[in-house]
CSV table of C-alpha atoms in Angstrom, one decimal:
chain,number,residue,atom,x,y,z
A,1,MET,CA,-40.7,-176.5,-85.4
A,2,ASN,CA,-40.4,-179.1,-88.1
A,3,ILE,CA,-43.9,-180.5,-89.0
A,4,LEU,CA,-44.8,-183.4,-91.3
A,5,HIS,CA,-48.4,-183.9,-92.5
A,6,ILE,CA,-49.3,-187.4,-93.9
A,7,CYS,CA,-52.3,-187.3,-96.2
A,8,ALA,CA,-53.3,-188.2,-99.7
A,9,TYR,CA,-52.9,-184.7,-101.0
A,10,SER,CA,-54.7,-184.6,-104.3
A,11,TRP,CA,-57.8,-182.7,-105.6
A,12,ASP,CA,-60.1,-185.7,-105.7
A,13,ILE,CA,-59.7,-186.6,-102.0
A,14,GLY,CA,-62.0,-183.9,-100.7
A,15,GLY,CA,-61.7,-181.9,-97.4
A,16,PRO,CA,-58.4,-182.9,-95.7
A,17,PRO,CA,-56.1,-181.4,-98.4
A,18,ARG,CA,-58.0,-178.2,-98.2
A,19,ILE,CA,-57.7,-178.2,-94.4
A,20,ILE,CA,-53.9,-178.8,-94.6
A,21,TYR,CA,-53.5,-176.0,-97.1
A,22,ASP,CA,-55.4,-173.6,-94.9
A,23,TYR,CA,-53.4,-174.6,-91.7
A,24,THR,CA,-50.1,-174.3,-93.5
A,25,SER,CA,-50.8,-171.0,-95.2
A,26,VAL,CA,-51.0,-169.5,-91.7
A,27,GLN,CA,-48.3,-171.5,-90.0
A,28,ALA,CA,-45.5,-171.4,-92.6
A,29,PRO,CA,-45.2,-167.6,-92.7
A,30,GLN,CA,-44.6,-167.8,-88.9
A,31,GLY,CA,-41.4,-169.7,-89.6
A,32,GLU,CA,-42.6,-173.2,-89.1
A,33,LYS,CA,-41.0,-175.8,-91.4
A,34,ILE,CA,-43.7,-177.9,-93.0
A,35,THR,CA,-43.6,-180.9,-95.3
A,36,ILE,CA,-46.5,-182.9,-96.7
A,37,LEU,CA,-45.9,-186.6,-97.4
A,38,THR,CA,-48.5,-187.9,-99.9
A,39,PRO,CA,-49.0,-191.2,-101.8
A,40,MET,CA,-49.9,-190.5,-105.4
A,41,SER,CA,-51.1,-192.6,-108.3
A,42,GLU,CA,-50.7,-192.0,-112.0
A,43,GLY,CA,-53.2,-189.3,-113.0
A,44,ASP,CA,-53.6,-187.8,-109.6
A,45,VAL,CA,-53.4,-184.0,-109.5
A,46,LEU,CA,-51.5,-182.6,-106.6
A,47,TYR,CA,-53.5,-180.1,-104.5
A,48,THR,CA,-52.3,-176.5,-104.2
A,49,THR,CA,-49.6,-175.9,-101.7
A,50,ALA,CA,-49.0,-172.8,-99.5
A,51,PRO,CA,-45.9,-170.8,-100.1
A,52,GLY,CA,-42.9,-172.3,-98.3
A,53,VAL,CA,-44.5,-175.7,-97.9
A,54,ARG,CA,-42.6,-178.7,-99.3
A,55,VAL,CA,-44.4,-181.7,-100.8
A,56,VAL,CA,-42.8,-185.2,-100.9
A,57,GLN,CA,-44.7,-187.5,-103.3
A,58,VAL,CA,-44.3,-191.3,-103.0
A,59,LYS,CA,-45.8,-193.9,-105.3
A,60,ARG,CA,-49.1,-195.5,-104.2
A,61,HIS,CA,-48.7,-199.3,-104.5
A,62,TRP,CA,-51.3,-201.5,-106.3
A,63,PHE,CA,-52.0,-203.2,-103.0
A,64,ALA,CA,-53.6,-199.9,-101.9
A,65,LYS,CA,-56.9,-201.2,-103.4
A,66,TYR,CA,-56.9,-203.6,-100.4
A,67,PHE,CA,-55.1,-201.4,-97.8
A,68,PRO,CA,-55.8,-197.8,-98.6
A,69,GLU,CA,-52.8,-195.6,-99.4
A,70,PHE,CA,-50.4,-198.5,-99.1
A,71,SER,CA,-46.9,-197.2,-100.2
A,72,PRO,CA,-43.5,-198.8,-99.5
A,73,GLY,CA,-42.1,-195.4,-100.5
A,74,LEU,CA,-44.0,-193.7,-97.6
A,75,TYR,CA,-42.5,-196.2,-95.1
A,76,GLN,CA,-39.0,-195.8,-96.6
A,77,TYR,CA,-39.3,-192.0,-96.3
A,78,LEU,CA,-40.2,-192.3,-92.6
A,79,ARG,CA,-37.3,-194.6,-92.0
A,80,GLU,CA,-34.8,-192.2,-93.7
A,81,HIS,CA,-36.2,-188.8,-92.7
A,82,GLY,CA,-38.8,-189.3,-89.9
A,83,ASN,CA,-36.4,-188.2,-87.1
A,84,GLU,CA,-36.0,-184.8,-88.8
A,85,TYR,CA,-39.5,-183.8,-87.6
A,86,ASP,CA,-40.8,-182.7,-84.2
A,87,VAL,CA,-44.5,-183.5,-85.0
A,88,ILE,CA,-46.0,-185.9,-87.4
A,89,HIS,CA,-49.6,-185.0,-88.1
A,90,ILE,CA,-51.6,-187.9,-89.5
A,91,HIS,CA,-54.9,-187.1,-91.3
A,92,GLY,CA,-57.6,-189.8,-91.0
A,93,ILE,CA,-57.4,-193.4,-90.0
A,94,TRP,CA,-58.1,-196.8,-91.7
A,95,HIS,CA,-55.2,-196.2,-94.1
A,96,PHE,CA,-51.5,-197.2,-94.3
A,97,GLY,CA,-50.3,-193.7,-93.6
A,98,SER,CA,-52.1,-193.7,-90.2
A,99,VAL,CA,-50.1,-196.8,-89.0
A,100,ALA,CA,-46.8,-196.6,-90.8
A,101,PRO,CA,-45.3,-193.9,-88.4
A,102,PHE,CA,-45.8,-196.2,-85.5
A,103,PHE,CA,-43.7,-198.9,-87.2
A,104,VAL,CA,-40.6,-196.7,-87.2
A,105,LYS,CA,-38.7,-195.7,-84.0
A,106,LEU,CA,-39.2,-191.9,-84.2
A,107,ARG,CA,-38.7,-189.1,-81.7
A,108,ALA,CA,-41.5,-187.1,-83.3
A,109,LYS,CA,-44.7,-186.6,-81.4
A,110,LYS,CA,-47.7,-188.0,-83.4
A,111,VAL,CA,-51.0,-186.2,-83.8
A,112,ILE,CA,-54.1,-187.8,-85.5
A,113,THR,CA,-57.0,-185.8,-86.8
A,114,ILE,CA,-60.0,-188.2,-87.0
A,115,HIS,CA,-61.9,-186.4,-89.8
A,116,GLY,CA,-65.2,-188.0,-88.8
A,117,LEU,CA,-64.0,-191.5,-89.5
A,118,LEU,CA,-65.2,-193.1,-86.2
A,119,ASP,CA,-68.9,-192.2,-86.5
A,120,ARG,CA,-71.5,-195.0,-86.6
A,121,TRP,CA,-72.2,-194.7,-90.3
A,122,THR,CA,-68.6,-195.0,-91.3
A,123,LEU,CA,-67.9,-197.9,-89.0
A,124,LYS,CA,-70.9,-199.8,-90.4
A,125,HIS,CA,-69.6,-199.4,-94.0
A,126,GLY,CA,-66.7,-201.7,-94.7
A,127,TYR,CA,-67.5,-203.2,-91.3
A,128,TRP,CA,-65.4,-206.4,-91.4
A,129,LYS,CA,-62.3,-204.7,-92.8
A,130,LYS,CA,-62.5,-202.1,-90.0
A,131,LYS,CA,-63.3,-204.8,-87.5
A,132,VAL,CA,-60.2,-206.7,-88.4
A,133,MET,CA,-58.0,-203.6,-88.6
A,134,THR,CA,-59.3,-202.5,-85.2
A,135,TRP,CA,-58.5,-205.9,-83.7
A,136,LEU,CA,-55.0,-206.0,-85.3
A,137,ILE,CA,-53.7,-202.5,-84.8
A,138,GLN,CA,-55.9,-199.4,-85.3
A,139,LYS,CA,-57.3,-199.2,-81.8
A,140,ARG,CA,-54.0,-200.0,-80.1
A,141,LEU,CA,-52.2,-197.3,-82.1
A,142,LEU,CA,-54.9,-194.7,-81.5
A,143,LYS,CA,-54.5,-195.3,-77.7
A,144,LYS,CA,-50.8,-194.7,-78.0
A,145,THR,CA,-51.2,-191.4,-80.0
A,146,PRO,CA,-50.1,-188.4,-77.8
A,147,LEU,CA,-52.8,-186.1,-79.3
A,148,ILE,CA,-56.1,-186.7,-81.0
A,149,LEU,CA,-57.7,-183.7,-82.8
A,150,ILE,CA,-61.4,-183.7,-83.5
A,151,ASN,CA,-63.9,-181.1,-84.7
A,152,ASN,CA,-66.9,-181.4,-82.5
A,153,GLN,CA,-68.6,-182.9,-79.4
A,154,ARG,CA,-70.1,-185.7,-81.5
A,155,GLU,CA,-66.6,-186.9,-82.5
A,156,TYR,CA,-65.6,-186.7,-78.9
A,157,GLU,CA,-68.2,-189.3,-78.1
A,158,ASP,CA,-67.2,-191.3,-81.1
A,159,VAL,CA,-63.6,-191.6,-80.0
A,160,LYS,CA,-64.7,-192.5,-76.4
A,161,ARG,CA,-67.0,-195.2,-77.7
A,162,TYR,CA,-64.4,-196.7,-80.1
A,163,LEU,CA,-61.6,-196.8,-77.5
A,164,GLY,CA,-63.8,-197.9,-74.6
A,165,TYR,CA,-62.5,-195.1,-72.4
A,166,GLN,CA,-61.7,-191.4,-72.5
A,167,HIS,CA,-58.3,-190.7,-74.2
A,168,PRO,CA,-56.3,-188.4,-72.0
A,169,ASN,CA,-55.5,-185.8,-74.7
A,170,VAL,CA,-58.3,-185.1,-77.1
A,171,GLN,CA,-58.8,-181.5,-78.3
A,172,ILE,CA,-61.8,-180.1,-80.1
A,173,ILE,CA,-60.8,-177.6,-82.8
A,174,PRO,CA,-63.2,-176.8,-85.6
A,175,ASN,CA,-62.0,-176.6,-89.2
A,176,GLY,CA,-61.4,-173.1,-90.6
A,177,LEU,CA,-61.0,-171.3,-93.9
A,178,ARG,CA,-59.6,-168.1,-95.2
A,179,ILE,CA,-62.6,-165.9,-95.4
A,180,SER,CA,-61.0,-163.3,-97.7
A,181,GLU,CA,-60.9,-165.9,-100.5
A,182,TYR,CA,-64.7,-166.0,-100.7
A,183,GLN,CA,-65.5,-162.2,-100.5
A,184,ASN,CA,-65.1,-161.4,-104.2
A,185,LEU,CA,-67.3,-163.8,-106.1
A,186,PRO,CA,-67.6,-163.9,-109.9
A,187,ALA,CA,-70.4,-161.9,-111.4
A,188,LYS,CA,-73.8,-163.5,-111.0
A,189,GLY,CA,-74.9,-165.4,-114.1
A,190,THR,CA,-71.5,-166.7,-115.0
A,191,PHE,CA,-72.1,-170.3,-114.0
A,192,ARG,CA,-75.6,-170.3,-115.3
A,193,ARG,CA,-74.5,-169.1,-118.8
A,194,GLN,CA,-71.8,-171.8,-118.9
A,195,HIS,CA,-74.3,-174.5,-118.2
A,196,GLN,CA,-77.4,-173.1,-120.0
A,197,ILE,CA,-79.4,-172.5,-116.8
A,198,GLY,CA,-82.0,-169.8,-117.1
A,199,ASP,CA,-82.4,-167.0,-114.7
A,200,HIS,CA,-86.0,-168.2,-114.0
A,201,GLN,CA,-84.7,-171.6,-112.9
A,202,GLN,CA,-84.0,-172.3,-109.2
A,203,LEU,CA,-80.5,-173.7,-108.9
A,204,VAL,CA,-79.9,-176.3,-106.1
A,205,LEU,CA,-76.2,-176.9,-105.7
A,206,PHE,CA,-74.5,-180.0,-104.3
A,207,LEU,CA,-70.7,-179.8,-104.2
A,208,SER,CA,-68.8,-182.7,-102.8
A,209,ARG,CA,-67.4,-186.1,-103.8
A,210,LEU,CA,-70.1,-188.3,-105.5
A,211,HIS,CA,-70.1,-190.9,-102.7
A,212,ILE,CA,-73.0,-192.7,-101.0
A,213,LYS,CA,-72.1,-191.2,-97.6
A,214,LYS,CA,-72.9,-187.7,-99.0
A,215,GLY,CA,-76.6,-188.6,-99.0
A,216,LEU,CA,-77.1,-188.8,-102.7
A,217,ASP,CA,-79.5,-191.7,-102.4
A,218,ILE,CA,-81.7,-189.2,-100.4
A,219,LEU,CA,-81.1,-186.1,-102.5
A,220,LEU,CA,-81.9,-187.6,-105.9
A,221,PRO,CA,-85.5,-188.7,-105.0
A,222,ALA,CA,-85.9,-185.6,-102.8
A,223,PHE,CA,-85.2,-183.5,-105.9
A,224,GLN,CA,-87.6,-185.5,-108.0
A,225,LEU,CA,-90.3,-184.8,-105.5
A,226,LEU,CA,-89.3,-181.1,-105.3
A,227,ARG,CA,-89.9,-180.8,-109.0
A,228,GLN,CA,-93.6,-181.5,-108.5
A,229,SER,CA,-93.9,-178.1,-106.8
A,230,HIS,CA,-90.9,-176.4,-108.4
A,231,PRO,CA,-90.9,-177.7,-112.0
A,232,HIS,CA,-88.2,-175.3,-113.1
A,233,ALA,CA,-85.7,-176.3,-110.4
A,234,VAL,CA,-82.3,-177.6,-111.5
A,235,LEU,CA,-79.9,-179.8,-109.5
A,236,VAL,CA,-76.2,-179.4,-110.0
A,237,LEU,CA,-74.2,-182.3,-108.7
A,238,ALA,CA,-70.6,-181.0,-108.8
A,239,GLY,CA,-67.7,-183.2,-107.7
A,240,PRO,CA,-65.5,-186.1,-108.7
A,241,ASP,CA,-66.9,-189.6,-108.8
A,242,ASP,CA,-66.2,-191.6,-105.7
A,243,GLY,CA,-68.2,-194.7,-106.7
A,244,TYR,CA,-71.7,-193.3,-107.0
A,245,LEU,CA,-71.8,-191.8,-110.5
A,246,PRO,CA,-73.3,-194.9,-112.2
A,247,GLU,CA,-76.3,-194.8,-109.8
A,248,ILE,CA,-76.7,-191.1,-110.5
A,249,GLN,CA,-76.7,-191.7,-114.2
A,250,GLN,CA,-79.1,-194.5,-113.9
A,251,PHE,CA,-81.5,-192.4,-111.8
A,252,ILE,CA,-81.3,-189.6,-114.4
A,253,GLU,CA,-82.1,-191.9,-117.3
A,254,THR,CA,-84.9,-193.8,-115.5
A,255,HIS,CA,-86.7,-190.6,-114.5
A,256,GLN,CA,-85.8,-188.6,-117.7
A,257,LEU,CA,-84.1,-185.9,-115.8
A,258,GLN,CA,-81.4,-185.1,-118.3
A,259,LYS,CA,-82.4,-181.5,-118.5
A,260,SER,CA,-82.9,-181.0,-114.8
A,261,ILE,CA,-79.8,-182.6,-113.3
A,262,ILE,CA,-76.4,-181.3,-114.3
A,263,LEU,CA,-73.0,-183.1,-113.8
A,264,PRO,CA,-70.2,-180.6,-114.3
A,265,GLY,CA,-67.5,-182.7,-112.6
A,266,MET,CA,-65.2,-181.3,-110.0
A,267,LEU,CA,-65.3,-177.5,-109.7
A,268,ILE,CA,-62.3,-175.7,-108.4
A,269,LYS,CA,-61.1,-172.1,-107.8
A,270,THR,CA,-63.1,-169.6,-109.9
A,271,ASP,CA,-65.5,-172.2,-111.3
A,272,LYS,CA,-66.5,-173.3,-107.8
A,273,LEU,CA,-67.0,-169.7,-106.7
A,274,ALA,CA,-69.1,-169.0,-109.7
A,275,ALA,CA,-71.4,-171.9,-108.8
A,276,PHE,CA,-71.8,-170.6,-105.3
A,277,ALA,CA,-72.6,-167.1,-106.6
A,278,ASP,CA,-75.4,-168.5,-108.8
A,279,ALA,CA,-76.9,-171.0,-106.4
A,280,ASP,CA,-80.3,-170.4,-104.8
A,281,VAL,CA,-79.7,-173.0,-102.2
A,282,PHE,CA,-76.8,-175.4,-101.3
A,283,THR,CA,-77.4,-178.8,-99.9
A,284,LEU,CA,-75.3,-181.6,-98.4
A,285,PRO,CA,-77.6,-184.2,-96.9
A,286,SER,CA,-74.7,-186.2,-95.6
A,287,TYR,CA,-74.7,-189.3,-93.4
A,288,SER,CA,-71.2,-188.6,-92.2
A,289,GLU,CA,-68.7,-185.7,-92.1
A,290,GLY,CA,-65.9,-184.6,-89.8
A,291,PHE,CA,-66.4,-180.9,-90.4
A,292,SER,CA,-67.6,-180.3,-94.0
A,293,VAL,CA,-65.4,-177.9,-95.9
A,294,ALA,CA,-67.8,-177.6,-98.8
A,295,ALA,CA,-70.6,-176.7,-96.4
A,296,MET,CA,-68.4,-174.0,-94.8
A,297,GLU,CA,-67.5,-172.6,-98.2
A,298,ALA,CA,-71.2,-172.4,-99.2
A,299,LEU,CA,-72.1,-170.6,-96.0
A,300,THR,CA,-69.1,-168.2,-96.3
A,301,CYS,CA,-70.3,-167.3,-99.8
A,302,GLY,CA,-73.8,-166.5,-98.4
A,303,VAL,CA,-75.7,-169.4,-100.0
A,304,PRO,CA,-78.8,-170.4,-98.0
A,305,SER,CA,-78.2,-174.1,-97.1
A,306,VAL,CA,-80.0,-177.3,-96.3
A,307,LEU,CA,-77.8,-179.5,-94.3
A,308,THR,CA,-78.0,-182.4,-91.8
A,309,ASP,CA,-76.9,-183.1,-88.3
A,310,HIS,CA,-74.0,-185.0,-89.7
A,311,VAL,CA,-72.0,-182.2,-91.4
A,312,GLY,CA,-69.8,-181.8,-88.3
A,313,PHE,CA,-71.0,-178.5,-86.9
A,314,SER,CA,-74.8,-178.6,-86.6
A,315,ASP,CA,-74.5,-177.4,-83.0
A,316,TYR,CA,-73.1,-174.1,-84.3
A,317,LEU,CA,-75.7,-174.0,-87.1
A,318,ARG,CA,-78.5,-174.4,-84.6
A,319,SER,CA,-77.2,-171.8,-82.1
A,320,TYR,CA,-76.7,-169.2,-84.9
A,321,GLU,CA,-79.9,-170.2,-86.8
A,322,ALA,CA,-77.6,-170.4,-89.8
A,323,ALA,CA,-79.1,-173.2,-92.0
A,324,ASN,CA,-82.1,-175.4,-92.4
A,325,ILE,CA,-81.3,-178.7,-90.7
A,326,SER,CA,-83.0,-181.7,-92.2
A,327,ASP,CA,-83.2,-185.3,-91.2
A,328,THR,CA,-81.6,-187.9,-93.4
A,329,THR,CA,-84.9,-188.8,-95.2
A,330,VAL,CA,-86.2,-188.0,-98.6
A,331,GLU,CA,-89.2,-186.1,-97.4
A,332,SER,CA,-87.2,-184.0,-94.9
A,333,VAL,CA,-84.7,-182.9,-97.5
A,334,ARG,CA,-87.4,-182.2,-100.0
A,335,ASP,CA,-89.2,-180.1,-97.4
A,336,GLY,CA,-86.0,-178.2,-96.5
A,337,LEU,CA,-85.3,-177.3,-100.1
A,338,ALA,CA,-88.8,-176.2,-100.7
A,339,TYR,CA,-88.9,-174.1,-97.6
A,340,MET,CA,-85.7,-172.2,-98.5
A,341,LEU,CA,-86.8,-171.7,-102.1
A,342,ASP,CA,-90.3,-170.5,-101.0
A,343,HIS,CA,-89.2,-168.2,-98.2
A,344,PRO,CA,-86.3,-166.1,-99.6
A,345,ASP,CA,-86.4,-163.5,-96.8
A,346,GLU,CA,-85.9,-166.2,-94.2
A,347,ALA,CA,-83.3,-168.0,-96.3
A,348,ALA,CA,-81.4,-164.7,-96.6
A,349,ARG,CA,-81.6,-164.2,-92.8
A,350,MET,CA,-80.1,-167.6,-92.2
A,351,ALA,CA,-77.4,-166.9,-94.8
A,352,ARG,CA,-76.4,-163.7,-93.0
A,353,ASN,CA,-76.3,-165.6,-89.7
A,354,ALA,CA,-74.1,-168.2,-91.3
A,355,GLN,CA,-71.6,-165.6,-92.5
A,356,ARG,CA,-71.4,-164.2,-88.9
A,357,MET,CA,-70.9,-167.8,-87.6
A,358,ILE,CA,-68.0,-168.4,-90.0
A,359,SER,CA,-66.3,-165.2,-89.0
A,360,GLU,CA,-66.6,-165.8,-85.3
A,361,VAL,CA,-65.9,-169.6,-85.2
A,362,CYS,CA,-64.0,-170.7,-88.4
A,363,ASP,CA,-61.5,-167.9,-89.2
A,364,ILE,CA,-58.4,-169.8,-90.3
A,365,ASN,CA,-56.1,-167.4,-88.6
A,366,VAL,CA,-57.6,-168.4,-85.2
A,367,VAL,CA,-58.0,-172.1,-86.0
A,368,ALA,CA,-54.5,-172.7,-87.4
A,369,ASN,CA,-52.9,-171.1,-84.5
A,370,ARG,CA,-54.9,-173.2,-82.1
A,371,VAL,CA,-53.6,-176.3,-83.9
A,372,LEU,CA,-50.0,-174.8,-83.7
A,373,ASP,CA,-50.5,-174.2,-80.0
A,374,ALA,CA,-51.5,-177.9,-79.6
A,375,TYR,CA,-48.3,-178.9,-81.3
A,376,TYR,CA,-46.2,-176.8,-79.0
A,377,GLN,CA,-47.9,-178.3,-75.9
A,378,LEU,CA,-46.5,-181.7,-77.1
A,379,VAL,CA,-43.0,-180.2,-77.8
A,380,PRO,CA,-42.6,-177.5,-75.2
A,381,GLN,CA,-38.9,-177.2,-75.6
A,382,GLN,CA,-39.5,-175.6,-79.0
A,383,VAL,CA,-41.2,-172.6,-77.5
């Protein structure tokens, strides 16, 4: 089968490139022909690709600041090469790449993964742009999509609410990861030494894009309150800026937290694993996620975690008792962090449960083949 993924495939985007990498690292060795079509701007760093996977880079147009990912080159590629593919897998909505394939007459079956972009929080932010796009085209095209992939039951309800009816072909498939990549972590103390964090200090790790939807407006004051009972705690906010860095810097300056909040930027590969190895607790108090890759990574590494109902798999977390689930309030996040730091045995029990959950639910070998099976259901003659 010839498969085309459409996604902004760069390191600063967050979860979708990682998800595509994991899918394709399983599917390509099975003989599937896979291409990733990605808009890129000057300075973007292409995400790692799995062996045998081809990447086509097209230039992101300046108009993309008004219509995300707008690229005449992307449209031109679809016109010239779109009919070479059996399946076109579109990642996310509200961007040019999610509508362009519908403007070209193609034989390929289209698949859209929502990635959490129809939840109430996301629809409320940028409301009028989304309202106009819904009215013009987005809802109509989503109705025409042969297959919609989602991660959880909450997204199922989001799609139904948005469309106004139940789409006939929606499949719930969780995200997955390659567990073996997280089994040999760097030696403990590596990250702490790099950032002058003492062994006596309790390290709270946030690892994601620095964006308002990640709950940073909750986490910052929650951490400030936490320091009243845990004065040696350190908060590491690791990730690329996505619009919220100035607010973080202002908060640090206003409350004189220069020695207690560390901004190491985006961490990848060994540096990221070193941060997980040294963290006492991981937190992602997000308002909106499809199925958080960062949270999955932390849980796979055995880091006790404080998460919210909005990370995309809280139903699994609750059934496995795999994390502390907080509300999206300052006090609840503070209480969750304090509990995990003050009850290390219980935190360790949850961490073990989380690793069992990941192995049973999120193994990429299972998940990627479920996605591939969904493709073949659309294109049965390829079997």
